One Martini backbone bead per residue (centre of mass of N, CA, C, O) as a GRO file, in nm:
protein
  216
    1UNK     BB    1  -1.910  -3.802   4.316
    2UNK     BB    2  -1.681  -3.963   4.523
    3UNK     BB    3  -1.462  -4.177   4.676
    4UNK     BB    4  -1.277  -4.362   4.855
    5UNK     BB    5  -0.923  -4.441   4.784
    6UNK     BB    6  -0.794  -4.613   4.952
    7UNK     BB    7  -0.471  -4.782   4.878
    8UNK     BB    8  -0.488  -4.591   4.608
    9UNK     BB    9  -0.224  -4.296   4.563
   10UNK     BB   10  -0.444  -4.177   4.285
   11UNK     BB   11  -0.761  -4.101   4.393
   12UNK     BB   12  -0.836  -3.853   4.477
   13UNK     BB   13  -0.672  -3.760   4.762
   14UNK     BB   14  -0.752  -3.633   5.005
   15UNK     BB   15  -0.593  -3.319   5.169
   16UNK     BB   16  -0.458  -3.140   5.412
   17UNK     BB   17  -0.488  -2.833   5.591
   18UNK     BB   18  -0.340  -2.580   5.569
   19UNK     BB   19  -0.218  -2.354   5.772
   20UNK     BB   20  -0.182  -1.985   5.689
   21UNK     BB   21   0.067  -1.991   5.886
   22UNK     BB   22   0.173  -2.298   5.972
   23UNK     BB   23   0.260  -2.479   5.704
   24UNK     BB   24   0.338  -2.769   5.946
   25UNK     BB   25   0.009  -2.722   5.975
   26UNK     BB   26  -0.265  -3.007   6.004
   27UNK     BB   27  -0.550  -3.071   5.865
   28UNK     BB   28  -0.867  -3.304   5.908
   29UNK     BB   29  -1.220  -3.294   5.884
   30UNK     BB   30  -1.385  -3.613   5.942
   31UNK     BB   31  -1.479  -3.947   5.845
   32UNK     BB   32  -1.403  -4.222   6.047
   33UNK     BB   33  -1.314  -4.542   5.990
   34UNK     BB   34  -1.355  -4.888   6.035
   35UNK     BB   35  -1.462  -5.085   5.858
   36UNK     BB   36  -1.468  -5.456   6.010
   37UNK     BB   37  -1.296  -5.376   6.265
   38UNK     BB   38  -1.040  -5.485   6.231
   39UNK     BB   39  -0.676  -5.407   6.299
   40UNK     BB   40  -0.610  -5.332   5.970
   41UNK     BB   41  -0.841  -5.130   5.965
   42UNK     BB   42  -0.906  -4.795   5.925
   43UNK     BB   43  -0.665  -4.671   5.824
   44UNK     BB   44  -0.369  -4.460   5.723
   45UNK     BB   45  -0.145  -4.234   5.567
   46UNK     BB   46   0.094  -3.988   5.435
   47UNK     BB   47   0.142  -3.799   5.155
   48UNK     BB   48   0.365  -3.580   4.992
   49UNK     BB   49   0.305  -3.742   4.698
   50UNK     BB   50   0.006  -3.790   4.511
   51UNK     BB   51   0.145  -4.132   4.391
   52UNK     BB   52   0.384  -4.163   4.602
   53UNK     BB   53   0.502  -4.388   4.868
   54UNK     BB   54   0.738  -4.137   4.860
   55UNK     BB   55   0.698  -3.970   5.088
   56UNK     BB   56   0.598  -4.065   5.438
   57UNK     BB   57   0.344  -4.075   5.736
   58UNK     BB   58   0.301  -4.197   6.074
   59UNK     BB   59   0.407  -4.385   6.309
   60UNK     BB   60   0.661  -4.530   6.533
   61UNK     BB   61   0.555  -4.810   6.465
   62UNK     BB   62   0.517  -5.079   6.341
   63UNK     BB   63   0.391  -5.261   6.181
   64UNK     BB   64   0.150  -5.439   6.371
   65UNK     BB   65   0.212  -5.269   6.634
   66UNK     BB   66  -0.039  -5.019   6.566
   67UNK     BB   67  -0.183  -4.912   6.743
   68UNK     BB   68  -0.469  -4.734   6.810
   69UNK     BB   69  -0.436  -4.363   6.866
   70UNK     BB   70  -0.463  -4.021   6.939
   71UNK     BB   71  -0.189  -3.978   6.962
   72UNK     BB   72   0.162  -3.863   6.898
   73UNK     BB   73   0.390  -3.973   6.719
   74UNK     BB   74   0.619  -3.983   6.428
   75UNK     BB   75   0.694  -4.088   6.108
   76UNK     BB   76   0.964  -4.106   5.816
   77UNK     BB   77   0.999  -4.167   5.495
   78UNK     BB   78   1.323  -4.086   5.467
   79UNK     BB   79   1.337  -3.890   5.725
   80UNK     BB   80   1.358  -4.080   5.992
   81UNK     BB   81   1.351  -4.389   5.802
   82UNK     BB   82   1.383  -4.656   5.581
   83UNK     BB   83   1.136  -4.747   5.679
   84UNK     BB   84   0.796  -4.810   5.748
   85UNK     BB   85   0.549  -4.669   5.884
   86UNK     BB   86   0.285  -4.643   6.106
   87UNK     BB   87  -0.097  -4.653   6.110
   88UNK     BB   88  -0.330  -4.469   6.127
   89UNK     BB   89  -0.611  -4.430   6.382
   90UNK     BB   90  -0.963  -4.546   6.511
   91UNK     BB   91  -1.187  -4.737   6.730
   92UNK     BB   92  -1.433  -4.529   6.620
   93UNK     BB   93  -1.665  -4.444   6.454
   94UNK     BB   94  -1.691  -4.081   6.305
   95UNK     BB   95  -1.615  -3.761   6.369
   96UNK     BB   96  -1.285  -3.587   6.319
   97UNK     BB   97  -0.982  -3.392   6.404
   98UNK     BB   98  -0.670  -3.444   6.228
   99UNK     BB   99  -0.315  -3.354   6.349
  100UNK     BB  100  -0.049  -3.211   6.234
  101UNK     BB  101   0.332  -3.186   6.312
  102UNK     BB  102   0.610  -3.110   6.146
  103UNK     BB  103   0.805  -2.827   6.341
  104UNK     BB  104   0.860  -3.127   6.547
  105UNK     BB  105   1.003  -3.459   6.514
  106UNK     BB  106   1.056  -3.518   6.818
  107UNK     BB  107   0.822  -3.396   6.934
  108UNK     BB  108   0.568  -3.526   7.199
  109UNK     BB  109   0.279  -3.483   6.998
  110UNK     BB  110   0.185  -3.491   6.651
  111UNK     BB  111  -0.081  -3.651   6.667
  112UNK     BB  112  -0.420  -3.579   6.643
  113UNK     BB  113  -0.728  -3.723   6.794
  114UNK     BB  114  -1.078  -3.526   6.799
  115UNK     BB  115  -1.387  -3.538   6.860
  116UNK     BB  116  -1.666  -3.395   6.566
  117UNK     BB  117  -1.943  -3.234   6.589
  118UNK     BB  118  -2.229  -3.293   6.365
  119UNK     BB  119  -2.469  -3.150   6.524
  120UNK     BB  120  -2.636  -2.922   6.280
  121UNK     BB  121  -2.541  -2.933   6.034
  122UNK     BB  122  -2.541  -2.895   5.683
  123UNK     BB  123  -2.663  -3.056   5.409
  124UNK     BB  124  -2.545  -3.006   5.121
  125UNK     BB  125  -2.601  -3.045   4.768
  126UNK     BB  126  -2.437  -2.711   4.666
  127UNK     BB  127  -2.102  -2.608   4.579
  128UNK     BB  128  -1.998  -2.322   4.411
  129UNK     BB  129  -1.763  -2.109   4.274
  130UNK     BB  130  -1.678  -1.752   4.277
  131UNK     BB  131  -1.596  -1.480   4.074
  132UNK     BB  132  -1.308  -1.321   3.881
  133UNK     BB  133  -1.115  -1.547   3.854
  134UNK     BB  134  -1.295  -1.644   3.663
  135UNK     BB  135  -1.410  -1.663   3.349
  136UNK     BB  136  -1.701  -1.756   3.430
  137UNK     BB  137  -1.871  -1.964   3.564
  138UNK     BB  138  -1.957  -2.102   3.753
  139UNK     BB  139  -1.858  -2.358   3.947
  140UNK     BB  140  -1.877  -2.672   4.051
  141UNK     BB  141  -1.864  -2.895   4.304
  142UNK     BB  142  -1.750  -3.237   4.461
  143UNK     BB  143  -1.894  -3.493   4.611
  144UNK     BB  144  -1.840  -3.700   4.890
  145UNK     BB  145  -1.973  -4.029   4.960
  146UNK     BB  146  -1.776  -4.050   5.237
  147UNK     BB  147  -1.801  -3.726   5.246
  148UNK     BB  148  -2.081  -3.472   5.264
  149UNK     BB  149  -1.811  -3.237   5.351
  150UNK     BB  150  -1.647  -3.297   5.080
  151UNK     BB  151  -1.503  -3.094   4.871
  152UNK     BB  152  -1.354  -3.096   4.489
  153UNK     BB  153  -1.163  -2.973   4.223
  154UNK     BB  154  -0.980  -3.107   3.972
  155UNK     BB  155  -1.009  -2.886   3.744
  156UNK     BB  156  -0.881  -2.476   3.764
  157UNK     BB  157  -0.896  -2.214   3.633
  158UNK     BB  158  -0.734  -1.937   3.741
  159UNK     BB  159  -0.717  -1.605   3.805
  160UNK     BB  160  -0.633  -1.300   3.919
  161UNK     BB  161  -0.832  -1.280   4.216
  162UNK     BB  162  -1.110  -1.434   4.361
  163UNK     BB  163  -1.319  -1.618   4.549
  164UNK     BB  164  -1.645  -1.817   4.666
  165UNK     BB  165  -1.852  -2.021   4.858
  166UNK     BB  166  -2.165  -2.122   4.726
  167UNK     BB  167  -2.482  -2.257   4.821
  168UNK     BB  168  -2.772  -2.396   4.786
  169UNK     BB  169  -2.894  -2.143   5.001
  170UNK     BB  170  -2.707  -1.877   4.954
  171UNK     BB  171  -2.459  -1.911   5.096
  172UNK     BB  172  -2.105  -1.710   5.147
  173UNK     BB  173  -1.797  -1.804   5.128
  174UNK     BB  174  -1.466  -1.661   5.309
  175UNK     BB  175  -1.177  -1.540   5.273
  176UNK     BB  176  -0.780  -1.374   5.359
  177UNK     BB  177  -0.631  -1.619   5.228
  178UNK     BB  178  -0.479  -1.795   5.030
  179UNK     BB  179  -0.447  -2.117   4.929
  180UNK     BB  180  -0.528  -2.093   5.237
  181UNK     BB  181  -0.823  -2.142   5.511
  182UNK     BB  182  -1.086  -1.976   5.644
  183UNK     BB  183  -1.422  -2.007   5.611
  184UNK     BB  184  -1.705  -1.786   5.602
  185UNK     BB  185  -1.980  -1.672   5.670
  186UNK     BB  186  -1.972  -1.380   5.493
  187UNK     BB  187  -1.730  -1.315   5.423
  188UNK     BB  188  -1.445  -1.276   5.221
  189UNK     BB  189  -1.225  -1.283   4.993
  190UNK     BB  190  -1.024  -1.510   4.798
  191UNK     BB  191  -0.684  -1.484   4.711
  192UNK     BB  192  -0.558  -1.481   4.368
  193UNK     BB  193  -0.175  -1.481   4.282
  194UNK     BB  194  -0.229  -1.704   4.112
  195UNK     BB  195  -0.180  -1.800   3.775
  196UNK     BB  196  -0.375  -2.127   3.749
  197UNK     BB  197  -0.429  -2.487   3.769
  198UNK     BB  198  -0.666  -2.605   4.006
  199UNK     BB  199  -0.725  -2.741   4.325
  200UNK     BB  200  -1.032  -2.793   4.505
  201UNK     BB  201  -1.086  -2.774   4.807
  202UNK     BB  202  -1.409  -2.779   5.074
  203UNK     BB  203  -1.505  -2.747   5.413
  204UNK     BB  204  -1.826  -2.715   5.574
  205UNK     BB  205  -1.759  -2.775   5.907
  206UNK     BB  206  -1.473  -2.523   5.899
  207UNK     BB  207  -1.404  -2.352   5.630
  208UNK     BB  208  -1.176  -2.499   5.529
  209UNK     BB  209  -0.900  -2.468   5.247
  210UNK     BB  210  -0.754  -2.548   4.934
  211UNK     BB  211  -0.512  -2.420   4.660
  212UNK     BB  212  -0.362  -2.630   4.417
  213UNK     BB  213  -0.127  -2.597   4.184
  214UNK     BB  214  -0.063  -2.791   3.915
  215UNK     BB  215   0.216  -2.623   3.782
  216UNK     BB  216   0.421  -2.517   4.021
   0.00000   0.00000   0.00000
């Protein structure tokens, strides 16, 4: 398992999952905590590049005045301003879907939190990728210690071909869009259209997946 990166900007930070049709629309469904519960606890920002603090995205309020809100407008340094934006956050520990839309940065709301019901969700003990995009055997994914429904592989070489996610229960999840999309149980094979080394991420609550080329 891997740990929550906290404020380290280069520690296997989980990506947002990009919409396969609207590439300016991103979501992340998972566990959001409030830390020790203080005003500055349980906060986060969005980085465009792992390991770099700019460009970064947050709320329009200045840090220190950035009360936790369920929805609102976004601000970015350097995209909309010179200073750093405020921080996102939730008032109560739990599972949420965080949605952020970069399409129209002057229209509100741009980000929303909505509660996500995890009752009845399957707790998988292992998930692997399989398919002819792999040059050999199935590759096991690593489970997040902060959220058991988020899985990743930090680096795997994928050939042109296809892949699916297979769980310890024998269920097989797949989709029909390359790079990112939503897999379904018993769905088709995910097309890999470019050979490269990839980060692979999968959310077993929603079926969201993203394949991030390392060298492109």
